[in-house]
PDB file of C-alpha atoms and ligand atoms in Angstrom:
ATOM      1  CA  MET A   1      22.280  -7.023   7.554  1.00  0.00           C
ATOM      2  CA  ILE A   2      19.225  -9.249   7.890  1.00  0.00           C
ATOM      3  CA  ARG A   3      16.305  -8.137   5.736  1.00  0.00           C
ATOM      4  CA  PRO A   4      13.094  -9.862   6.815  1.00  0.00           C
ATOM      5  CA  ARG A   5      11.818 -11.700   3.728  1.00  0.00           C
ATOM      6  CA  LEU A   6       8.319 -12.289   2.463  1.00  0.00           C
ATOM      7  CA  GLY A   7       6.818 -15.690   3.187  1.00  0.00           C
ATOM      8  CA  TRP A   8       5.190 -15.529  -0.251  1.00  0.00           C
ATOM      9  CA  SER A   9       6.438 -15.048  -3.769  1.00  0.00           C
ATOM     10  CA  LEU A  10       5.655 -11.661  -5.266  1.00  0.00           C
ATOM     11  CA  PRO A  11       2.743 -11.747  -7.684  1.00  0.00           C
ATOM     12  CA  ARG A  12       3.209  -9.577 -10.771  1.00  0.00           C
ATOM     13  CA  VAL A  13       0.135  -7.416 -10.093  1.00  0.00           C
ATOM     14  CA  PHE A  14      -1.169  -5.684  -6.963  1.00  0.00           C
ATOM     15  CA  ALA A  15      -4.601  -4.072  -7.103  1.00  0.00           C
ATOM     16  CA  HIS A  16      -3.942  -0.420  -6.228  1.00  0.00           C
ATOM     17  CA  ARG A  17      -5.920   1.051  -3.294  1.00  0.00           C
ATOM     18  CA  CYS A  18      -7.813  -2.263  -2.837  1.00  0.00           C
ATOM     19  CA  GLY A  19      -9.751  -2.753  -6.063  1.00  0.00           C
ATOM     20  CA  GLY A  20      -8.120  -0.256  -8.394  1.00  0.00           C
ATOM     21  CA  ALA A  21     -10.540   1.721 -10.533  1.00  0.00           C
ATOM     22  CA  LEU A  22     -13.250  -0.926 -10.314  1.00  0.00           C
ATOM     23  CA  ALA A  23     -14.380   0.124  -6.838  1.00  0.00           C
ATOM     24  CA  PRO A  24     -14.168   3.121  -4.503  1.00  0.00           C
ATOM     25  CA  GLU A  25     -10.551   3.358  -3.396  1.00  0.00           C
ATOM     26  CA  ASN A  26      -9.462   1.887  -0.078  1.00  0.00           C
ATOM     27  CA  THR A  27     -12.758   0.126   0.641  1.00  0.00           C
ATOM     28  CA  LEU A  28     -13.846  -3.381   1.526  1.00  0.00           C
ATOM     29  CA  ALA A  29     -15.851  -3.408  -1.712  1.00  0.00           C
ATOM     30  CA  GLY A  30     -12.523  -2.997  -3.499  1.00  0.00           C
ATOM     31  CA  LEU A  31     -11.040  -5.994  -1.687  1.00  0.00           C
ATOM     32  CA  ARG A  32     -14.054  -8.127  -2.625  1.00  0.00           C
ATOM     33  CA  ILE A  33     -13.843  -7.088  -6.256  1.00  0.00           C
ATOM     34  CA  ALA A  34     -10.094  -7.745  -6.377  1.00  0.00           C
ATOM     35  CA  ALA A  35     -10.678 -11.245  -5.013  1.00  0.00           C
ATOM     36  CA  ARG A  36     -13.507 -11.863  -7.470  1.00  0.00           C
ATOM     37  CA  MET A  37     -11.270 -10.719 -10.325  1.00  0.00           C
ATOM     38  CA  GLY A  38      -8.734 -13.374  -9.335  1.00  0.00           C
ATOM     39  CA  VAL A  39      -6.111 -10.845  -8.193  1.00  0.00           C
ATOM     40  CA  ARG A  40      -3.743 -12.399  -5.643  1.00  0.00           C
ATOM     41  CA  ALA A  41      -2.515  -9.211  -3.958  1.00  0.00           C
ATOM     42  CA  VAL A  42      -3.778  -5.772  -3.008  1.00  0.00           C
ATOM     43  CA  GLU A  43      -2.217  -2.513  -1.873  1.00  0.00           C
ATOM     44  CA  PHE A  44      -3.921  -0.012   0.420  1.00  0.00           C
ATOM     45  CA  ASP A  45      -3.096   3.117   2.445  1.00  0.00           C
ATOM     46  CA  VAL A  46      -3.339   3.438   6.228  1.00  0.00           C
ATOM     47  CA  MET A  47      -3.591   6.707   8.192  1.00  0.00           C
ATOM     48  CA  LEU A  48      -4.358   7.502  11.835  1.00  0.00           C
ATOM     49  CA  SER A  49      -7.487   9.228  13.109  1.00  0.00           C
ATOM     50  CA  ALA A  50      -7.571  11.805  15.916  1.00  0.00           C
ATOM     51  CA  ASP A  51      -7.853   8.844  18.304  1.00  0.00           C
ATOM     52  CA  GLY A  52      -4.680   7.308  16.904  1.00  0.00           C
ATOM     53  CA  SER A  53      -6.598   4.451  15.249  1.00  0.00           C
ATOM     54  CA  PRO A  54      -5.571   3.228  11.797  1.00  0.00           C
ATOM     55  CA  TRP A  55      -8.059   3.589   8.925  1.00  0.00           C
ATOM     56  CA  LEU A  56      -7.842   2.984   5.173  1.00  0.00           C
ATOM     57  CA  VAL A  57      -7.507   6.475   3.715  1.00  0.00           C
ATOM     58  CA  HIS A  58      -5.193   7.938   1.097  1.00  0.00           C
ATOM     59  CA  ASP A  59      -5.603  11.718   1.435  1.00  0.00           C
ATOM     60  CA  GLU A  60      -4.953  13.744   4.562  1.00  0.00           C
ATOM     61  CA  ARG A  61      -8.363  15.335   4.041  1.00  0.00           C
ATOM     62  CA  LEU A  62     -11.732  13.644   3.728  1.00  0.00           C
ATOM     63  CA  GLU A  63     -13.374  15.624   0.905  1.00  0.00           C
ATOM     64  CA  ARG A  64     -12.219  13.741  -2.207  1.00  0.00           C
ATOM     65  CA  THR A  65     -13.269  10.236  -1.197  1.00  0.00           C
ATOM     66  CA  THR A  66     -16.001  10.676   1.417  1.00  0.00           C
ATOM     67  CA  ASN A  67     -19.020  12.816   2.281  1.00  0.00           C
ATOM     68  CA  GLY A  68     -17.061  14.259   5.212  1.00  0.00           C
ATOM     69  CA  SER A  69     -14.718  17.198   5.405  1.00  0.00           C
ATOM     70  CA  GLY A  70     -11.626  18.154   7.334  1.00  0.00           C
ATOM     71  CA  TRP A  71      -8.386  16.488   8.286  1.00  0.00           C
ATOM     72  CA  VAL A  72      -8.341  12.755   8.959  1.00  0.00           C
ATOM     73  CA  CYS A  73      -5.871  13.239  11.807  1.00  0.00           C
ATOM     74  CA  GLU A  74      -8.317  15.661  13.495  1.00  0.00           C
ATOM     75  CA  THR A  75     -11.388  13.440  13.016  1.00  0.00           C
ATOM     76  CA  HIS A  76     -12.419  11.029  15.743  1.00  0.00           C
ATOM     77  CA  ASP A  77     -13.275   7.376  15.142  1.00  0.00           C
ATOM     78  CA  ALA A  78     -16.929   7.964  16.064  1.00  0.00           C
ATOM     79  CA  ARG A  79     -17.244  10.440  13.168  1.00  0.00           C
ATOM     80  CA  LEU A  80     -15.205   8.380  10.672  1.00  0.00           C
ATOM     81  CA  ARG A  81     -17.556   5.453  11.310  1.00  0.00           C
ATOM     82  CA  THR A  82     -20.531   7.492  10.068  1.00  0.00           C
ATOM     83  CA  LEU A  83     -18.979   8.640   6.785  1.00  0.00           C
ATOM     84  CA  GLU A  84     -19.858   7.378   3.340  1.00  0.00           C
ATOM     85  CA  ALA A  85     -16.967   6.442   1.044  1.00  0.00           C
ATOM     86  CA  GLY A  86     -18.579   4.769  -1.963  1.00  0.00           C
ATOM     87  CA  ALA A  87     -20.882   7.145  -3.809  1.00  0.00           C
ATOM     88  CA  HIS A  88     -18.103   9.315  -5.255  1.00  0.00           C
ATOM     89  CA  GLN A  89     -17.166   6.304  -7.404  1.00  0.00           C
ATOM     90  CA  HIS A  90     -20.669   5.243  -8.455  1.00  0.00           C
ATOM     91  CA  PRO A  91     -24.151   5.297  -6.871  1.00  0.00           C
ATOM     92  CA  ALA A  92     -24.017   1.487  -6.830  1.00  0.00           C
ATOM     93  CA  PHE A  93     -21.468   1.753  -4.022  1.00  0.00           C
ATOM     94  CA  LEU A  94     -23.568   4.117  -1.892  1.00  0.00           C
ATOM     95  CA  GLY A  95     -23.225   3.204   1.789  1.00  0.00           C
ATOM     96  CA  GLU A  96     -19.673   1.875   1.590  1.00  0.00           C
ATOM     97  CA  ALA A  97     -17.797   2.839   4.755  1.00  0.00           C
ATOM     98  CA  ILE A  98     -14.209   3.889   5.393  1.00  0.00           C
ATOM     99  CA  PRO A  99     -12.691   0.602   6.598  1.00  0.00           C
ATOM    100  CA  THR A 100     -10.734   0.289   9.767  1.00  0.00           C
ATOM    101  CA  PHE A 101      -7.341  -1.297   9.209  1.00  0.00           C
ATOM    102  CA  GLU A 102      -8.561  -4.221  11.292  1.00  0.00           C
ATOM    103  CA  SER A 103     -11.597  -4.863   9.084  1.00  0.00           C
ATOM    104  CA  ALA A 104      -9.455  -4.723   5.935  1.00  0.00           C
ATOM    105  CA  ALA A 105      -6.866  -7.100   7.374  1.00  0.00           C
ATOM    106  CA  LEU A 106      -9.541  -9.574   8.445  1.00  0.00           C
ATOM    107  CA  LEU A 107     -11.167  -9.478   5.020  1.00  0.00           C
ATOM    108  CA  CYS A 108      -7.813  -9.955   3.254  1.00  0.00           C
ATOM    109  CA  ARG A 109      -7.184 -13.010   5.371  1.00  0.00           C
ATOM    110  CA  GLN A 110     -10.694 -14.332   4.794  1.00  0.00           C
ATOM    111  CA  LEU A 111     -10.442 -13.833   1.023  1.00  0.00           C
ATOM    112  CA  GLY A 112      -6.874 -15.150   0.835  1.00  0.00           C
ATOM    113  CA  LEU A 113      -5.535 -11.842  -0.485  1.00  0.00           C
ATOM    114  CA  LEU A 114      -1.851 -11.024  -0.036  1.00  0.00           C
ATOM    115  CA  ALA A 115      -1.283  -7.444   1.031  1.00  0.00           C
ATOM    116  CA  ASN A 116       1.007  -4.469   0.719  1.00  0.00           C
ATOM    117  CA  VAL A 117       0.128  -2.143   3.567  1.00  0.00           C
ATOM    118  CA  GLU A 118       1.259   1.394   2.779  1.00  0.00           C
ATOM    119  CA  ILE A 119       1.848   3.496   5.888  1.00  0.00           C
ATOM    120  CA  LYS A 120       0.446   6.889   4.874  1.00  0.00           C
ATOM    121  CA  PRO A 121       1.159   9.246   7.770  1.00  0.00           C
ATOM    122  CA  ALA A 122      -0.427  12.659   8.056  1.00  0.00           C
ATOM    123  CA  ALA A 123       2.179  15.419   8.426  1.00  0.00           C
ATOM    124  CA  GLY A 124       3.667  15.281  11.913  1.00  0.00           C
ATOM    125  CA  PHE A 125       2.516  11.713  12.631  1.00  0.00           C
ATOM    126  CA  ALA A 126       5.110   9.635  10.774  1.00  0.00           C
ATOM    127  CA  ALA A 127       6.688   7.785  13.693  1.00  0.00           C
ATOM    128  CA  LEU A 128       3.401   7.184  15.488  1.00  0.00           C
ATOM    129  CA  THR A 129       1.720   5.881  12.337  1.00  0.00           C
ATOM    130  CA  GLY A 130       4.636   3.553  11.594  1.00  0.00           C
ATOM    131  CA  GLU A 131       4.579   2.189  15.116  1.00  0.00           C
ATOM    132  CA  VAL A 132       0.793   1.696  15.297  1.00  0.00           C
ATOM    133  CA  VAL A 133       0.596   0.053  11.874  1.00  0.00           C
ATOM    134  CA  ALA A 134       3.503  -2.279  12.643  1.00  0.00           C
ATOM    135  CA  ARG A 135       1.985  -3.388  15.947  1.00  0.00           C
ATOM    136  CA  GLN A 136      -1.379  -4.021  14.338  1.00  0.00           C
ATOM    137  CA  VAL A 137       0.157  -5.920  11.430  1.00  0.00           C
ATOM    138  CA  ARG A 138       1.798  -8.238  13.917  1.00  0.00           C
ATOM    139  CA  GLU A 139      -1.528  -8.872  15.684  1.00  0.00           C
ATOM    140  CA  LEU A 140      -3.823  -8.990  12.683  1.00  0.00           C
ATOM    141  CA  TRP A 141      -1.671 -11.362  10.639  1.00  0.00           C
ATOM    142  CA  ALA A 142      -0.639 -13.565  13.589  1.00  0.00           C
ATOM    143  CA  GLY A 143      -0.193 -17.121  12.350  1.00  0.00           C
ATOM    144  CA  ALA A 144      -0.397 -16.043   8.689  1.00  0.00           C
ATOM    145  CA  GLU A 145       2.007 -14.750   6.052  1.00  0.00           C
ATOM    146  CA  LEU A 146       2.929 -11.182   6.971  1.00  0.00           C
ATOM    147  CA  PRO A 147       2.092  -8.439   4.487  1.00  0.00           C
ATOM    148  CA  LEU A 148       4.713  -6.271   2.836  1.00  0.00           C
ATOM    149  CA  VAL A 149       4.688  -2.894   4.638  1.00  0.00           C
ATOM    150  CA  SER A 150       5.835   0.167   2.704  1.00  0.00           C
ATOM    151  CA  SER A 151       6.000   3.939   3.022  1.00  0.00           C
ATOM    152  CA  PHE A 152       7.302   7.103   1.434  1.00  0.00           C
ATOM    153  CA  SER A 153       8.285   8.132   4.959  1.00  0.00           C
ATOM    154  CA  GLU A 154      11.639   6.866   6.197  1.00  0.00           C
ATOM    155  CA  GLU A 155      10.690   8.021   9.694  1.00  0.00           C
ATOM    156  CA  ALA A 156       7.563   5.839   9.580  1.00  0.00           C
ATOM    157  CA  LEU A 157       9.567   2.858   8.325  1.00  0.00           C
ATOM    158  CA  LEU A 158      12.186   3.232  11.055  1.00  0.00           C
ATOM    159  CA  ALA A 159       9.427   3.331  13.674  1.00  0.00           C
ATOM    160  CA  ALA A 160       7.767   0.269  12.129  1.00  0.00           C
ATOM    161  CA  ARG A 161      11.101  -1.568  12.117  1.00  0.00           C
ATOM    162  CA  ALA A 162      11.656  -0.730  15.801  1.00  0.00           C
ATOM    163  CA  ALA A 163       8.129  -1.820  16.779  1.00  0.00           C
ATOM    164  CA  ALA A 164       8.129  -5.081  14.804  1.00  0.00           C
ATOM    165  CA  PRO A 165      11.628  -6.088  13.648  1.00  0.00           C
ATOM    166  CA  GLU A 166      10.285  -9.120  11.771  1.00  0.00           C
ATOM    167  CA  LEU A 167       8.279  -7.084   9.240  1.00  0.00           C
ATOM    168  CA  PRO A 168       9.158  -7.201   5.541  1.00  0.00           C
ATOM    169  CA  LEU A 169       9.462  -3.536   4.518  1.00  0.00           C
ATOM    170  CA  GLY A 170       9.453  -1.679   1.206  1.00  0.00           C
ATOM    171  CA  VAL A 171      10.764   1.841   0.580  1.00  0.00           C
ATOM    172  CA  LEU A 172       8.595   4.032  -1.650  1.00  0.00           C
ATOM    173  CA  TYR A 173       9.751   6.872  -3.887  1.00  0.00           C
ATOM    174  CA  GLU A 174       8.515   8.800  -6.837  1.00  0.00           C
ATOM    175  CA  ALA A 175      12.003   8.930  -8.364  1.00  0.00           C
ATOM    176  CA  PRO A 176      14.559   6.921  -6.364  1.00  0.00           C
ATOM    177  CA  PRO A 177      17.243   9.300  -5.031  1.00  0.00           C
ATOM    178  CA  GLU A 178      20.948   8.711  -5.707  1.00  0.00           C
ATOM    179  CA  ASP A 179      21.393   7.119  -2.287  1.00  0.00           C
ATOM    180  CA  TRP A 180      18.361   4.803  -2.485  1.00  0.00           C
ATOM    181  CA  LEU A 181      20.416   1.718  -1.579  1.00  0.00           C
ATOM    182  CA  THR A 182      21.845   3.338   1.558  1.00  0.00           C
ATOM    183  CA  ARG A 183      18.334   4.339   2.578  1.00  0.00           C
ATOM    184  CA  ILE A 184      16.942   0.851   1.931  1.00  0.00           C
ATOM    185  CA  ASN A 185      19.732  -0.646   3.989  1.00  0.00           C
ATOM    186  CA  ARG A 186      19.076   1.796   6.837  1.00  0.00           C
ATOM    187  CA  VAL A 187      15.624   0.287   7.395  1.00  0.00           C
ATOM    188  CA  ALA A 188      16.651  -3.227   6.288  1.00  0.00           C
ATOM    189  CA  ALA A 189      13.963  -3.068   3.623  1.00  0.00           C
ATOM    190  CA  LEU A 190      13.306  -5.854   1.197  1.00  0.00           C
ATOM    191  CA  SER A 191      12.057  -3.952  -1.820  1.00  0.00           C
ATOM    192  CA  LEU A 192      12.183  -0.667  -3.729  1.00  0.00           C
ATOM    193  CA  HIS A 193       8.867   0.803  -4.909  1.00  0.00           C
ATOM    194  CA  CYS A 194       8.752   3.754  -7.314  1.00  0.00           C
ATOM    195  CA  ASP A 195       6.777   5.590  -9.948  1.00  0.00           C
ATOM    196  CA  ALA A 196       7.039   3.652 -13.216  1.00  0.00           C
ATOM    197  CA  GLU A 197       7.631   6.945 -15.058  1.00  0.00           C
ATOM    198  CA  CYS A 198      10.691   7.686 -12.922  1.00  0.00           C
ATOM    199  CA  LEU A 199      12.529   4.363 -13.145  1.00  0.00           C
ATOM    200  CA  ASP A 200      15.826   4.360 -14.931  1.00  0.00           C
ATOM    201  CA  ASP A 201      17.959   1.399 -15.875  1.00  0.00           C
ATOM    202  CA  SER A 202      20.809   2.298 -13.536  1.00  0.00           C
ATOM    203  CA  VAL A 203      18.423   1.849 -10.586  1.00  0.00           C
ATOM    204  CA  LEU A 204      17.247  -1.471 -11.999  1.00  0.00           C
ATOM    205  CA  SER A 205      20.767  -2.799 -12.448  1.00  0.00           C
ATOM    206  CA  GLY A 206      21.765  -1.654  -8.946  1.00  0.00           C
ATOM    207  CA  ALA A 207      18.677  -3.348  -7.531  1.00  0.00           C
ATOM    208  CA  ARG A 208      19.409  -6.551  -9.442  1.00  0.00           C
ATOM    209  CA  ALA A 209      23.013  -6.588  -8.226  1.00  0.00           C
ATOM    210  CA  ASN A 210      21.826  -6.287  -4.629  1.00  0.00           C
ATOM    211  CA  GLY A 211      18.906  -8.712  -4.829  1.00  0.00           C
ATOM    212  CA  ILE A 212      16.324  -5.959  -4.279  1.00  0.00           C
ATOM    213  CA  PRO A 213      12.992  -6.458  -6.087  1.00  0.00           C
ATOM    214  CA  VAL A 214      11.624  -3.322  -7.789  1.00  0.00           C
ATOM    215  CA  LEU A 215       7.870  -2.671  -7.785  1.00  0.00           C
ATOM    216  CA  CYS A 216       6.271   0.144  -9.819  1.00  0.00           C
ATOM    217  CA  TYR A 217       3.100   2.230  -9.557  1.00  0.00           C
ATOM    218  CA  THR A 218       0.691   2.970 -11.198  1.00  0.00           C
ATOM    219  CA  VAL A 219       0.613   0.878 -14.353  1.00  0.00           C
ATOM    220  CA  ASN A 220      -2.701   0.656 -16.163  1.00  0.00           C
ATOM    221  CA  GLU A 221      -1.702  -0.456 -19.666  1.00  0.00           C
ATOM    222  CA  PRO A 222      -0.874  -4.128 -20.281  1.00  0.00           C
ATOM    223  CA  LEU A 223       1.862  -3.245 -22.780  1.00  0.00           C
ATOM    224  CA  ALA A 224       3.481  -0.850 -20.317  1.00  0.00           C
ATOM    225  CA  ALA A 225       3.422  -3.581 -17.671  1.00  0.00           C
ATOM    226  CA  GLU A 226       4.987  -6.091 -20.064  1.00  0.00           C
ATOM    227  CA  ALA A 227       7.742  -3.607 -20.947  1.00  0.00           C
ATOM    228  CA  LEU A 228       8.510  -3.077 -17.249  1.00  0.00           C
ATOM    229  CA  PHE A 229       8.604  -6.835 -16.573  1.00  0.00           C
ATOM    230  CA  ARG A 230      11.017  -7.270 -19.500  1.00  0.00           C
ATOM    231  CA  ARG A 231      13.274  -4.600 -17.968  1.00  0.00           C
ATOM    232  CA  GLY A 232      13.327  -6.541 -14.691  1.00  0.00           C
ATOM    233  CA  VAL A 233      10.524  -4.973 -12.642  1.00  0.00           C
ATOM    234  CA  MET A 234       9.056  -7.680 -10.404  1.00  0.00           C
ATOM    235  CA  ALA A 235       5.545  -6.314  -9.837  1.00  0.00           C
ATOM    236  CA  VAL A 236       3.248  -3.414 -10.648  1.00  0.00           C
ATOM    237  CA  PHE A 237       0.431  -1.665  -8.814  1.00  0.00           C
ATOM    238  CA  SER A 238      -2.551  -1.210 -11.105  1.00  0.00           C
ATOM    239  CA  ASP A 239      -5.930   0.505 -11.113  1.00  0.00           C
ATOM    240  CA  ARG A 240      -6.948  -1.604 -14.125  1.00  0.00           C
ATOM    241  CA  ILE A 241      -6.969  -5.098 -12.694  1.00  0.00           C
ATOM    242  CA  ASP A 242      -9.354  -6.029 -15.485  1.00  0.00           C
ATOM    243  CA  ARG A 243      -6.617  -5.311 -18.069  1.00  0.00           C
ATOM    244  CA  VAL A 244      -3.242  -5.713 -16.333  1.00  0.00           C
ATOM    245  CA  ARG A 245      -3.241  -9.374 -15.374  1.00  0.00           C
ATOM    246  CA  ASP A 246      -0.861 -11.541 -13.398  1.00  0.00           C
ATOM    247  CA  SER A 247      -0.347 -14.082 -16.170  1.00  0.00           C
TER     248      SER A 247
HETATM  249  O1  G3P B 301       2.228   1.951  -2.951  1.00  0.00           O
HETATM  250  C1  G3P B 301       2.146   2.333  -4.282  1.00  0.00           C
HETATM  251  C2  G3P B 301       1.277   3.541  -4.479  1.00  0.00           C
HETATM  252  O2  G3P B 301       0.071   3.356  -3.790  1.00  0.00           O
HETATM  253  C3  G3P B 301       1.923   4.800  -4.000  1.00  0.00           C
HETATM  254  O3  G3P B 301       1.204   5.935  -4.334  1.00  0.00           O
HETATM  255  O4  G3P B 301      -0.225   7.843  -3.745  1.00  0.00           O
HETATM  256  O5  G3P B 301      -1.260   5.791  -4.664  1.00  0.00           O
HETATM  257  O6  G3P B 301      -0.358   5.802  -2.360  1.00  0.00           O
HETATM  258  P1  G3P B 301      -0.226   6.356  -3.737  1.00  0.00           P
HETATM  259 MG1   MG B 302      -0.684   3.722  -1.808  1.00  0.00          MG
END
């Protein structure tokens, strides 16, 4: 089986949800802060609006991170464009918008940030979200190193694989199931991503034996990150990019 590879070597730290805890999650401000902090790579979440357009949002509902309310998948682009997504973090970020996937991709490219795009489908939209994100990745990163595209949803990953067979994919779990390798092979994924608290050594040795890099979320203590790297974890997602450093 051919697993599309990354054109870049994995850094040890990805800023989680753009800029980790130093900025409102999944915002362009987060990308700018990550770049200013010298972080090489960022992770962010992508979900579809009611118009089928991809936006950077983690939750299916708008309340926690914006001044809007309701379901993202039932909210039209025209409304999403008016929402405020910064003030919940700190008044200094007042006026920060929900980024479109396109604006985030362009800024990553401009800032030289490597990316892990997490497909975050709302319930019932897994295949469509995978397909739309994959198509846009292909367009937005044309002529550049492709991002790593991951998801908890196997359905979304299969749709992404069908839409853009060249994409490097990662399979996300909380705790990897017994058959994680079969599932990774089914989508020809490159990497296994899981909750650092749920990683056991049998998974790590199976991954090593099969040449599958393991990436763990969310690791905010430098000592915890070091312990994971010693066990063989290749990279961590962190909210504390001021403390968990690449080198
Ligand atoms: O991709 C790693 C991590 O972001 C997965 O969890 O809920 O923060 O998207 P979540
Ligand atoms: Mg995520």
